[in-house]
């Protein structure tokens, strides 16, 4: 084989391992994480038009959303549970980047008018039960006209979803009482093996169920060929 | 994150996991496995000029070497321990492709004038001790002027070899009495996890030691920026 074990290809990959041993490598992910606004996919650019006021960027990664919103004059708080991500945010110019798990966000961060969860970061809600609890808390630390812009995917209707290894995994999830798209994954890079974490993806109907009783409602979605951005407003 | 867990990038990757958790993804590997002769790297094309007569293609993969040699009029036996590889070889037109571990090659396959181990397939010798045994057996089932063309890499002097995760792994190998480049790896694809196997890479000096007493000698090498093809002749 043409091993890249010792030298590696030129490209940087994002390698994701799922609990059922499914593994994938992506070159597009890392490219997007550092991409300027004009190179973002259309549904991400569209979502940015709905951001008003002081914004929380959940799972900020390398900070592309925070940097763009800062440029546009917003006050932004970037949170990420990865020390490397927060260091990268700061080096790239994010003014307020904090090492914090999204699930630990509370009133100590002040009040927000927008919460942005792009890049499938609806998954940071971890499970329907945890999502309901956190959504209620987010309700308290947001202003009246606040919006949550959360990207996710309908796993029953997205490219590749009919591949047998995905069909089988969704079945296993349902059998265990999980959402079909409630994936459990970890990230690998060189010799680094990240911790396993739950990262659900939800259909519009599943999302509507989760929002019910939290003080939030699904207003509309910004669609793409694959994922969609849920525009969530106060009920 | 921009998960390709459910949809995947367009590209096909070769994902290799090393026993120390080092993981890498390559897009170049799979491209080369299906590449026509004119797209091969120069040192592979040069090596083909040294092939004479009936040839054994060890670890044939998708059959590119066998197909090229067949086209040039050689009788070729392709062996691989992967059923998928052998099926691919046959579908692509390799006339004599056999499901067989390279270490199990014996006189039942007839006599060869050339043995080709491109794509780092010197690694199929598995260890110095196993290599010595197999080289003696190969000596018996080859003609007088036979050549072995085996690609490998000097891991102390190849691109990326000074990266700390590789330096550390080589140290661990030496501490365990293994060659520094005697990597232990497995291949992953979707939900498939291959078995662990040893796949050594050797310097010219290490190769000379291994050949000593086997009836074979290193005649010269065909070099590239990274790997080299050892041209091995009867002593």
Tab-separated table of C-alpha atoms in Angstrom:
chain	number	residue	atom	x	y	z
A	1	UNK	CA	0.000	0.000	0.000
A	2	UNK	CA	1.036	3.612	-0.370
A	3	UNK	CA	1.202	4.294	3.323
A	4	UNK	CA	0.828	7.804	4.501
A	5	UNK	CA	1.592	6.516	7.983
A	6	UNK	CA	5.010	8.081	7.965
A	7	UNK	CA	4.656	11.116	5.772
A	8	UNK	CA	0.949	11.826	5.302
A	9	UNK	CA	-0.754	13.458	2.369
A	10	UNK	CA	-0.492	17.203	2.036
A	11	UNK	CA	-4.079	17.626	3.125
A	12	UNK	CA	-5.398	17.876	6.648
A	13	UNK	CA	-8.214	15.467	7.412
A	14	UNK	CA	-10.930	15.393	9.993
A	15	UNK	CA	-11.230	11.760	11.034
A	16	UNK	CA	-14.438	10.831	12.837
A	17	UNK	CA	-15.015	7.410	14.392
A	18	UNK	CA	-18.554	6.303	15.291
A	19	UNK	CA	-19.229	3.814	18.093
A	20	UNK	CA	-20.174	1.091	15.559
A	21	UNK	CA	-16.607	1.373	14.088
A	22	UNK	CA	-17.771	3.409	11.113
A	23	UNK	CA	-14.931	5.759	10.271
A	24	UNK	CA	-14.744	8.625	7.852
A	25	UNK	CA	-12.215	11.191	6.753
A	26	UNK	CA	-13.122	14.611	5.488
A	27	UNK	CA	-10.995	17.217	3.773
A	28	UNK	CA	-13.900	19.655	3.401
A	29	UNK	CA	-14.405	20.086	7.156
A	30	UNK	CA	-10.986	21.531	7.976
A	31	UNK	CA	-11.131	23.730	4.878
A	32	UNK	CA	-14.449	25.233	5.985
A	33	UNK	CA	-13.256	25.800	9.552
A	34	UNK	CA	-10.760	28.354	8.274
A	35	UNK	CA	-12.782	29.670	5.340
A	36	UNK	CA	-13.596	33.370	4.950
A	37	UNK	CA	-17.303	34.307	4.776
A	38	UNK	CA	-17.418	34.400	0.959
A	39	UNK	CA	-16.419	30.708	0.816
A	40	UNK	CA	-19.086	29.505	3.241
A	41	UNK	CA	-22.006	27.427	1.927
A	42	UNK	CA	-25.058	29.505	0.995
A	43	UNK	CA	-27.230	28.345	3.905
A	44	UNK	CA	-24.541	29.423	6.401
A	45	UNK	CA	-24.284	32.859	4.772
A	46	UNK	CA	-28.066	33.197	4.752
A	47	UNK	CA	-28.239	32.294	8.438
A	48	UNK	CA	-25.846	35.122	9.294
A	49	UNK	CA	-28.406	37.655	7.986
A	50	UNK	CA	-30.729	36.658	10.839
A	51	UNK	CA	-28.215	37.428	13.580
A	52	UNK	CA	-29.044	40.482	15.680
A	53	UNK	CA	-27.143	41.922	18.655
A	54	UNK	CA	-24.972	40.192	21.236
A	55	UNK	CA	-24.277	36.637	20.099
A	56	UNK	CA	-23.204	33.340	21.641
A	57	UNK	CA	-21.189	31.122	19.263
A	58	UNK	CA	-21.553	27.546	20.540
A	59	UNK	CA	-18.798	25.097	19.633
A	60	UNK	CA	-16.828	27.905	18.035
A	61	UNK	CA	-14.028	25.699	16.700
A	62	UNK	CA	-11.483	27.811	14.869
A	63	UNK	CA	-13.749	30.839	15.265
A	64	UNK	CA	-14.977	31.511	11.736
A	65	UNK	CA	-18.510	32.495	12.869
A	66	UNK	CA	-17.266	34.670	15.735
A	67	UNK	CA	-14.714	36.411	13.522
A	68	UNK	CA	-17.322	37.160	10.870
A	69	UNK	CA	-19.842	38.516	13.378
A	70	UNK	CA	-17.169	40.627	15.126
A	71	UNK	CA	-16.295	42.150	11.759
A	72	UNK	CA	-19.934	43.017	11.315
A	73	UNK	CA	-19.894	44.845	14.654
A	74	UNK	CA	-21.511	42.259	16.920
A	75	UNK	CA	-20.391	41.574	20.434
A	76	UNK	CA	-19.661	37.831	20.436
A	77	UNK	CA	-18.883	35.250	23.101
A	78	UNK	CA	-17.264	32.119	21.653
A	79	UNK	CA	-17.399	28.923	23.718
A	80	UNK	CA	-15.811	25.564	23.011
A	81	UNK	CA	-14.829	22.633	25.225
A	82	UNK	CA	-11.578	22.140	23.298
A	83	UNK	CA	-8.532	24.024	24.642
A	84	UNK	CA	-6.986	23.851	21.173
A	85	UNK	CA	-10.081	25.416	19.627
A	86	UNK	CA	-10.118	28.255	22.155
A	87	UNK	CA	-6.424	28.904	21.651
A	88	UNK	CA	-7.028	28.979	17.883
A	89	UNK	CA	-9.981	31.384	18.298
A	90	UNK	CA	-7.824	33.744	20.331
A	91	UNK	CA	-4.849	33.588	17.962
A	92	UNK	CA	-7.136	34.329	15.038
A	93	UNK	CA	-8.584	37.385	16.784
A	94	UNK	CA	-11.756	36.306	18.595
A	95	UNK	CA	-11.927	38.841	21.443
A	96	UNK	CA	-14.000	36.814	23.938
A	97	UNK	CA	-13.311	33.070	23.603
A	98	UNK	CA	-13.962	30.878	26.625
A	99	UNK	CA	-13.096	27.274	27.403
A	100	UNK	CA	-16.575	26.068	28.334
A	101	UNK	CA	-18.809	23.178	27.408
A	102	UNK	CA	-21.928	24.460	25.623
A	103	UNK	CA	-24.056	22.572	28.170
A	104	UNK	CA	-22.506	24.697	30.956
A	105	UNK	CA	-23.545	28.037	29.472
A	106	UNK	CA	-25.414	30.081	32.090
A	107	UNK	CA	-26.371	33.613	33.125
A	108	UNK	CA	-22.806	34.435	34.124
A	109	UNK	CA	-22.181	35.048	30.408
A	110	UNK	CA	-24.801	37.840	30.320
A	111	UNK	CA	-27.764	38.192	27.964
A	112	UNK	CA	-27.789	37.229	24.291
A	113	UNK	CA	-29.960	38.185	21.338
A	114	UNK	CA	-28.675	35.326	19.180
A	115	UNK	CA	-27.208	31.870	19.693
A	116	UNK	CA	-25.432	30.335	16.717
A	117	UNK	CA	-24.812	26.575	16.400
A	118	UNK	CA	-23.532	26.120	12.850
A	119	UNK	CA	-21.647	23.086	11.525
A	120	UNK	CA	-24.153	20.540	12.870
A	121	UNK	CA	-23.680	22.008	16.339
A	122	UNK	CA	-27.299	21.362	17.257
A	123	UNK	CA	-25.516	18.142	18.268
A	124	UNK	CA	-24.031	19.964	21.279
A	125	UNK	CA	-27.449	19.566	22.931
A	126	UNK	CA	-26.353	15.884	23.332
A	127	UNK	CA	-29.831	14.299	23.814
A	128	UNK	CA	-33.516	15.295	23.711
A	129	UNK	CA	-33.742	15.395	27.541
A	130	UNK	CA	-30.582	17.470	27.919
A	131	UNK	CA	-31.729	19.705	25.058
A	132	UNK	CA	-35.011	20.484	26.841
A	133	UNK	CA	-33.217	21.422	30.043
A	134	UNK	CA	-30.642	23.575	28.290
A	135	UNK	CA	-33.238	25.258	26.055
A	136	UNK	CA	-35.170	26.351	29.165
A	137	UNK	CA	-31.970	27.810	30.624
A	138	UNK	CA	-31.135	29.541	27.312
A	139	UNK	CA	-34.638	31.047	27.386
A	140	UNK	CA	-33.732	32.885	30.579
A	141	UNK	CA	-30.453	34.267	29.357
A	142	UNK	CA	-31.759	35.626	26.053
A	143	UNK	CA	-33.713	38.791	25.227
A	144	UNK	CA	-37.355	38.749	24.078
A	145	UNK	CA	-36.736	38.725	20.330
A	146	UNK	CA	-33.817	36.273	20.552
A	147	UNK	CA	-33.126	33.590	17.968
A	148	UNK	CA	-31.273	30.315	17.975
A	149	UNK	CA	-29.742	29.376	14.617
A	150	UNK	CA	-28.914	25.681	14.862
A	151	UNK	CA	-27.676	23.485	12.044
A	152	UNK	CA	-28.637	19.835	11.947
A	153	UNK	CA	-29.572	17.061	9.511
A	154	UNK	CA	-32.539	14.805	8.828
A	155	UNK	CA	-30.674	11.494	8.768
A	156	UNK	CA	-33.539	9.669	7.070
A	157	UNK	CA	-33.336	12.000	4.097
A	158	UNK	CA	-29.771	13.110	3.435
A	159	UNK	CA	-27.120	12.077	0.903
A	160	UNK	CA	-25.809	8.606	1.722
A	161	UNK	CA	-28.485	7.893	4.337
A	162	UNK	CA	-29.592	4.733	2.482
A	163	UNK	CA	-26.133	3.151	2.746
A	164	UNK	CA	-26.492	-0.109	4.677
A	165	UNK	CA	-23.974	0.756	7.414
A	166	UNK	CA	-25.990	3.889	8.221
A	167	UNK	CA	-29.383	2.146	7.980
A	168	UNK	CA	-28.129	-0.517	10.409
A	169	UNK	CA	-26.784	2.062	12.867
A	170	UNK	CA	-30.040	4.037	12.881
A	171	UNK	CA	-31.909	0.790	13.614
A	172	UNK	CA	-29.604	0.061	16.549
A	173	UNK	CA	-30.174	3.570	17.896
A	174	UNK	CA	-33.942	3.225	17.742
A	175	UNK	CA	-33.731	-0.217	19.377
A	176	UNK	CA	-31.841	1.389	22.261
A	177	UNK	CA	-34.447	4.132	22.657
A	178	UNK	CA	-32.281	6.781	21.030
A	179	UNK	CA	-33.127	9.070	18.151
A	180	UNK	CA	-32.059	7.458	14.854
A	181	UNK	CA	-29.603	10.324	14.296
A	182	UNK	CA	-28.267	10.395	17.849
A	183	UNK	CA	-24.759	9.452	16.860
A	184	UNK	CA	-21.981	8.733	19.353
A	185	UNK	CA	-18.594	9.647	17.955
A	186	UNK	CA	-15.040	10.630	18.722
A	187	UNK	CA	-12.430	12.585	16.822
A	188	UNK	CA	-8.988	11.256	15.978
A	189	UNK	CA	-5.927	13.148	14.852
A	190	UNK	CA	-2.429	11.716	14.622
A	191	UNK	CA	-2.056	9.867	17.950
A	192	UNK	CA	-4.793	11.894	19.675
A	193	UNK	CA	-8.013	10.018	20.434
A	194	UNK	CA	-10.787	12.281	21.691
A	195	UNK	CA	-13.453	11.199	24.212
A	196	UNK	CA	-16.705	9.638	22.979
A	197	UNK	CA	-19.617	12.059	22.875
A	198	UNK	CA	-23.252	12.114	21.779
A	199	UNK	CA	-23.993	14.415	18.875
A	200	UNK	CA	-27.616	14.055	17.752
A	201	UNK	CA	-28.987	15.088	14.394
A	202	UNK	CA	-32.705	15.667	14.136
A	203	UNK	CA	-35.507	15.931	11.610
A	204	UNK	CA	-37.872	18.909	11.667
A	205	UNK	CA	-40.506	16.799	13.470
A	206	UNK	CA	-38.010	15.575	16.087
A	207	UNK	CA	-36.826	19.139	16.599
A	208	UNK	CA	-40.412	20.376	17.058
A	209	UNK	CA	-40.928	17.709	19.757
A	210	UNK	CA	-37.750	18.744	21.536
A	211	UNK	CA	-38.712	22.440	21.494
A	212	UNK	CA	-42.173	21.739	22.883
A	213	UNK	CA	-42.544	23.085	26.423
A	214	UNK	CA	-39.192	24.894	26.398
A	215	UNK	CA	-40.454	28.351	25.448
A	216	UNK	CA	-38.973	28.036	21.960
A	217	UNK	CA	-40.573	27.203	18.583
A	218	UNK	CA	-39.282	26.373	15.116
A	219	UNK	CA	-40.022	29.405	12.942
A	220	UNK	CA	-38.601	28.165	9.643
A	221	UNK	CA	-35.588	26.377	8.191
A	222	UNK	CA	-32.847	27.425	5.794
A	223	UNK	CA	-32.269	24.372	3.655
A	224	UNK	CA	-29.352	22.905	1.743
A	225	UNK	CA	-28.883	19.648	-0.173
A	226	UNK	CA	-27.844	17.974	3.051
A	227	UNK	CA	-28.148	19.796	6.384
A	228	UNK	CA	-30.538	22.600	7.353
A	229	UNK	CA	-30.349	25.574	9.679
A	230	UNK	CA	-33.288	25.691	12.100
A	231	UNK	CA	-34.388	29.245	12.863
A	232	UNK	CA	-35.742	28.954	16.411
A	233	UNK	CA	-37.607	31.834	18.058
A	234	UNK	CA	-39.273	32.434	21.378
A	235	UNK	CA	-42.746	30.901	21.517
B	1	UNK	CA	-18.289	20.077	12.933
B	2	UNK	CA	-18.959	19.319	9.287
B	3	UNK	CA	-19.471	15.642	9.779
B	4	UNK	CA	-18.951	13.369	6.878
B	5	UNK	CA	-20.154	10.542	9.092
B	6	UNK	CA	-23.414	10.311	7.250
B	7	UNK	CA	-22.592	11.489	3.778
B	8	UNK	CA	-18.820	11.360	3.332
B	9	UNK	CA	-16.698	13.472	1.076
B	10	UNK	CA	-16.640	12.639	-2.610
B	11	UNK	CA	-13.174	11.182	-2.294
B	12	UNK	CA	-12.247	7.670	-1.279
B	13	UNK	CA	-9.726	7.501	1.535
B	14	UNK	CA	-7.314	4.867	2.721
B	15	UNK	CA	-7.407	5.043	6.498
B	16	UNK	CA	-4.485	3.383	8.284
B	17	UNK	CA	-4.328	2.971	12.060
B	18	UNK	CA	-1.023	2.198	13.762
B	19	UNK	CA	-0.838	0.302	17.068
B	20	UNK	CA	0.151	3.480	18.954
B	21	UNK	CA	-3.190	5.060	17.851
B	22	UNK	CA	-1.567	7.119	15.119
B	23	UNK	CA	-4.115	7.378	12.338
B	24	UNK	CA	-3.822	8.764	8.846
B	25	UNK	CA	-6.010	9.176	5.817
B	26	UNK	CA	-4.722	9.205	2.290
B	27	UNK	CA	-6.440	10.164	-0.931
B	28	UNK	CA	-3.338	9.490	-3.047
B	29	UNK	CA	-3.222	5.778	-2.232
B	30	UNK	CA	-6.590	4.811	-3.702
B	31	UNK	CA	-5.917	7.017	-6.741
B	32	UNK	CA	-2.657	5.218	-7.459
B	33	UNK	CA	-4.208	1.755	-7.007
B	34	UNK	CA	-6.330	2.353	-10.089
B	35	UNK	CA	-3.908	4.535	-12.026
B	36	UNK	CA	-2.771	3.639	-15.559
B	37	UNK	CA	0.985	3.218	-16.086
B	38	UNK	CA	1.524	6.776	-17.364
B	39	UNK	CA	0.285	8.166	-14.036
B	40	UNK	CA	2.561	6.049	-11.858
B	41	UNK	CA	5.439	7.732	-10.001
B	42	UNK	CA	8.702	7.709	-11.916
B	43	UNK	CA	10.467	5.153	-9.696
B	44	UNK	CA	7.617	2.666	-10.223
B	45	UNK	CA	7.805	3.115	-13.993
B	46	UNK	CA	11.581	2.729	-13.925
B	47	UNK	CA	11.281	-0.475	-11.897
B	48	UNK	CA	9.027	-1.996	-14.562
B	49	UNK	CA	11.907	-1.779	-17.079
B	50	UNK	CA	13.803	-4.332	-14.992
B	51	UNK	CA	11.081	-6.979	-15.138
B	52	UNK	CA	11.899	-10.011	-17.282
B	53	UNK	CA	9.783	-13.110	-17.941
B	54	UNK	CA	7.232	-14.817	-15.724
B	55	UNK	CA	6.408	-12.557	-12.780
B	56	UNK	CA	4.929	-12.864	-9.309
B	57	UNK	CA	3.026	-9.746	-8.158
B	58	UNK	CA	2.969	-9.846	-4.342
B	59	UNK	CA	0.146	-7.991	-2.598
B	60	UNK	CA	-1.402	-7.215	-5.971
B	61	UNK	CA	-4.199	-5.016	-4.587
B	62	UNK	CA	-6.363	-3.746	-7.424
B	63	UNK	CA	-3.945	-5.283	-9.922
B	64	UNK	CA	-2.295	-2.289	-11.535
B	65	UNK	CA	1.154	-3.942	-11.728
B	66	UNK	CA	-0.232	-7.239	-13.027
B	67	UNK	CA	-2.382	-5.504	-15.637
B	68	UNK	CA	0.555	-3.455	-16.891
B	69	UNK	CA	2.867	-6.473	-17.118
B	70	UNK	CA	0.191	-8.571	-18.827
B	71	UNK	CA	-0.197	-5.801	-21.411
B	72	UNK	CA	3.540	-5.956	-21.989
B	73	UNK	CA	3.244	-9.682	-22.672
B	74	UNK	CA	4.423	-11.125	-19.365
B	75	UNK	CA	2.872	-14.129	-17.737
B	76	UNK	CA	1.870	-12.874	-14.273
B	77	UNK	CA	0.608	-14.523	-11.098
B	78	UNK	CA	-1.056	-12.016	-8.764
B	79	UNK	CA	-1.397	-12.944	-5.086
B	80	UNK	CA	-3.132	-11.058	-2.305
B	81	UNK	CA	-4.572	-12.137	1.056
B	82	UNK	CA	-7.617	-9.901	0.574
B	83	UNK	CA	-10.636	-11.535	-1.108
B	84	UNK	CA	-11.811	-8.075	-2.190
B	85	UNK	CA	-8.458	-7.353	-3.823
B	86	UNK	CA	-8.487	-10.661	-5.712
B	87	UNK	CA	-12.050	-10.089	-6.880
B	88	UNK	CA	-11.031	-6.621	-8.061
B	89	UNK	CA	-7.967	-8.006	-9.867
B	90	UNK	CA	-10.164	-10.529	-11.699
B	91	UNK	CA	-12.855	-7.999	-12.625
B	92	UNK	CA	-10.212	-5.663	-13.978
B	93	UNK	CA	-8.747	-8.405	-16.167
B	94	UNK	CA	-5.877	-10.026	-14.249
B	95	UNK	CA	-5.830	-13.534	-15.731
B	96	UNK	CA	-4.205	-15.414	-12.825
B	97	UNK	CA	-5.125	-13.851	-9.477
B	98	UNK	CA	-4.961	-16.052	-6.376
B	99	UNK	CA	-6.176	-15.550	-2.833
B	100	UNK	CA	-2.927	-16.307	-1.030
B	101	UNK	CA	-0.819	-14.694	1.640
B	102	UNK	CA	2.552	-13.677	0.216
B	103	UNK	CA	4.235	-15.637	3.014
B	104	UNK	CA	2.557	-18.822	1.708
B	105	UNK	CA	4.004	-18.574	-1.800
B	106	UNK	CA	5.731	-21.850	-2.728
B	107	UNK	CA	6.846	-24.046	-5.637
B	108	UNK	CA	3.229	-24.965	-6.480
B	109	UNK	CA	3.065	-21.603	-8.281
B	110	UNK	CA	5.866	-22.608	-10.667
B	111	UNK	CA	9.107	-20.754	-11.410
B	112	UNK	CA	9.472	-16.975	-11.657
B	113	UNK	CA	12.004	-14.675	-13.231
B	114	UNK	CA	10.759	-11.616	-11.358
B	115	UNK	CA	9.001	-10.874	-8.093
B	116	UNK	CA	7.454	-7.426	-7.752
B	117	UNK	CA	6.593	-5.875	-4.379
B	118	UNK	CA	5.692	-2.273	-5.176
B	119	UNK	CA	3.734	0.108	-2.944
B	120	UNK	CA	5.875	-0.539	0.151
B	121	UNK	CA	5.144	-4.247	-0.205
B	122	UNK	CA	8.555	-5.195	1.086
B	123	UNK	CA	6.445	-4.995	4.254
B	124	UNK	CA	4.793	-8.303	3.305
B	125	UNK	CA	7.980	-9.997	4.566
B	126	UNK	CA	6.558	-9.110	8.046
B	127	UNK	CA	9.823	-9.336	10.058
B	128	UNK	CA	13.563	-9.845	9.492
B	129	UNK	CA	13.370	-13.506	10.597
B	130	UNK	CA	10.349	-14.262	8.429
B	131	UNK	CA	11.962	-12.394	5.555
B	132	UNK	CA	15.085	-14.575	5.719
B	133	UNK	CA	13.032	-17.786	5.655
B	134	UNK	CA	10.837	-16.612	2.790
B	135	UNK	CA	13.780	-15.243	0.785
B	136	UNK	CA	15.436	-18.676	0.918
B	137	UNK	CA	12.208	-20.265	-0.345
B	138	UNK	CA	11.886	-17.639	-3.087
B	139	UNK	CA	15.460	-18.445	-4.123
B	140	UNK	CA	14.342	-22.003	-4.957
B	141	UNK	CA	11.313	-21.012	-6.993
B	142	UNK	CA	13.090	-18.447	-9.155
B	143	UNK	CA	15.339	-18.826	-12.182
B	144	UNK	CA	19.070	-18.037	-12.131
B	145	UNK	CA	18.877	-14.455	-13.357
B	146	UNK	CA	15.780	-13.630	-11.282
B	147	UNK	CA	15.199	-10.262	-9.633
B	148	UNK	CA	13.109	-9.075	-6.719
B	149	UNK	CA	11.885	-5.473	-7.058
B	150	UNK	CA	10.750	-4.468	-3.578
B	151	UNK	CA	9.688	-0.994	-2.512
B	152	UNK	CA	10.367	0.190	1.001
B	153	UNK	CA	11.341	3.292	2.959
B	154	UNK	CA	14.178	4.443	5.200
B	155	UNK	CA	12.090	5.708	8.106
B	156	UNK	CA	14.979	7.655	9.607
B	157	UNK	CA	15.285	9.741	6.458
B	158	UNK	CA	11.906	10.293	4.813
B	159	UNK	CA	9.490	13.229	4.728
B	160	UNK	CA	7.834	13.672	8.103
B	161	UNK	CA	10.117	11.234	9.882
B	162	UNK	CA	11.180	13.898	12.405
B	163	UNK	CA	7.612	14.450	13.618
B	164	UNK	CA	7.515	13.633	17.361
B	165	UNK	CA	4.783	10.963	17.127
B	166	UNK	CA	6.944	9.037	14.619
B	167	UNK	CA	10.193	9.567	16.555
B	168	UNK	CA	8.489	8.228	19.693
B	169	UNK	CA	7.076	5.188	17.880
B	170	UNK	CA	10.457	4.283	16.371
B	171	UNK	CA	11.978	4.493	19.872
B	172	UNK	CA	9.323	2.130	21.224
B	173	UNK	CA	10.004	-0.311	18.380
B	174	UNK	CA	13.735	-0.355	19.070
B	175	UNK	CA	13.081	-0.778	22.821
B	176	UNK	CA	10.999	-3.874	21.983
B	177	UNK	CA	13.749	-5.321	19.805
B	178	UNK	CA	11.991	-4.476	16.562
B	179	UNK	CA	13.318	-2.555	13.592
B	180	UNK	CA	12.489	1.158	13.968
B	181	UNK	CA	10.343	0.961	10.830
B	182	UNK	CA	8.641	-2.327	11.717
B	183	UNK	CA	5.184	-0.787	11.937
B	184	UNK	CA	2.124	-2.700	13.095
B	185	UNK	CA	-1.016	-1.399	11.440
B	186	UNK	CA	-4.544	-2.164	10.369
B	187	UNK	CA	-6.782	-0.789	7.652
B	188	UNK	CA	-10.200	0.717	8.286
B	189	UNK	CA	-12.980	1.388	5.801
B	190	UNK	CA	-16.522	2.342	6.709
B	191	UNK	CA	-17.387	-0.178	9.454
B	192	UNK	CA	-14.707	-2.663	8.379
B	193	UNK	CA	-11.732	-3.034	10.726
B	194	UNK	CA	-8.943	-5.160	9.272
B	195	UNK	CA	-6.672	-7.393	11.366
B	196	UNK	CA	-3.441	-5.984	12.808
B	197	UNK	CA	-0.364	-6.904	10.805
B	198	UNK	CA	3.368	-6.179	10.791
B	199	UNK	CA	4.593	-4.225	7.800
B	200	UNK	CA	8.274	-3.358	8.156
B	201	UNK	CA	10.074	-0.613	6.275
B	202	UNK	CA	13.841	-0.870	6.057
B	203	UNK	CA	16.918	1.204	5.326
B	204	UNK	CA	19.480	0.005	2.788
B	205	UNK	CA	21.730	-1.237	5.623
B	206	UNK	CA	18.881	-3.118	7.325
B	207	UNK	CA	17.925	-4.654	3.992
B	208	UNK	CA	21.522	-5.761	3.347
B	209	UNK	CA	21.538	-7.503	6.759
B	210	UNK	CA	18.256	-9.247	6.004
B	211	UNK	CA	19.488	-10.473	2.604
B	212	UNK	CA	22.714	-11.823	4.054
B	213	UNK	CA	22.800	-15.620	3.924
B	214	UNK	CA	19.613	-15.926	1.866
B	215	UNK	CA	21.230	-16.246	-1.572
B	216	UNK	CA	20.129	-12.733	-2.516
B	217	UNK	CA	22.011	-9.397	-2.624
B	218	UNK	CA	21.057	-5.766	-3.045
B	219	UNK	CA	22.257	-4.744	-6.517
B	220	UNK	CA	21.114	-1.121	-6.529
B	221	UNK	CA	18.160	1.067	-5.604
B	222	UNK	CA	15.777	3.208	-7.629
B	223	UNK	CA	15.206	6.267	-5.481
B	224	UNK	CA	12.418	8.772	-5.002
B	225	UNK	CA	11.920	11.661	-2.577
B	226	UNK	CA	10.407	9.232	-0.102
B	227	UNK	CA	10.483	5.487	-0.743
B	228	UNK	CA	12.962	3.486	-2.823
B	229	UNK	CA	12.745	0.340	-4.926
B	230	UNK	CA	15.388	-2.215	-3.984
B	231	UNK	CA	16.666	-4.167	-6.981
B	232	UNK	CA	17.594	-7.522	-5.457
B	233	UNK	CA	19.487	-10.149	-7.447
B	234	UNK	CA	20.810	-13.608	-6.803
B	235	UNK	CA	24.140	-13.536	-4.945
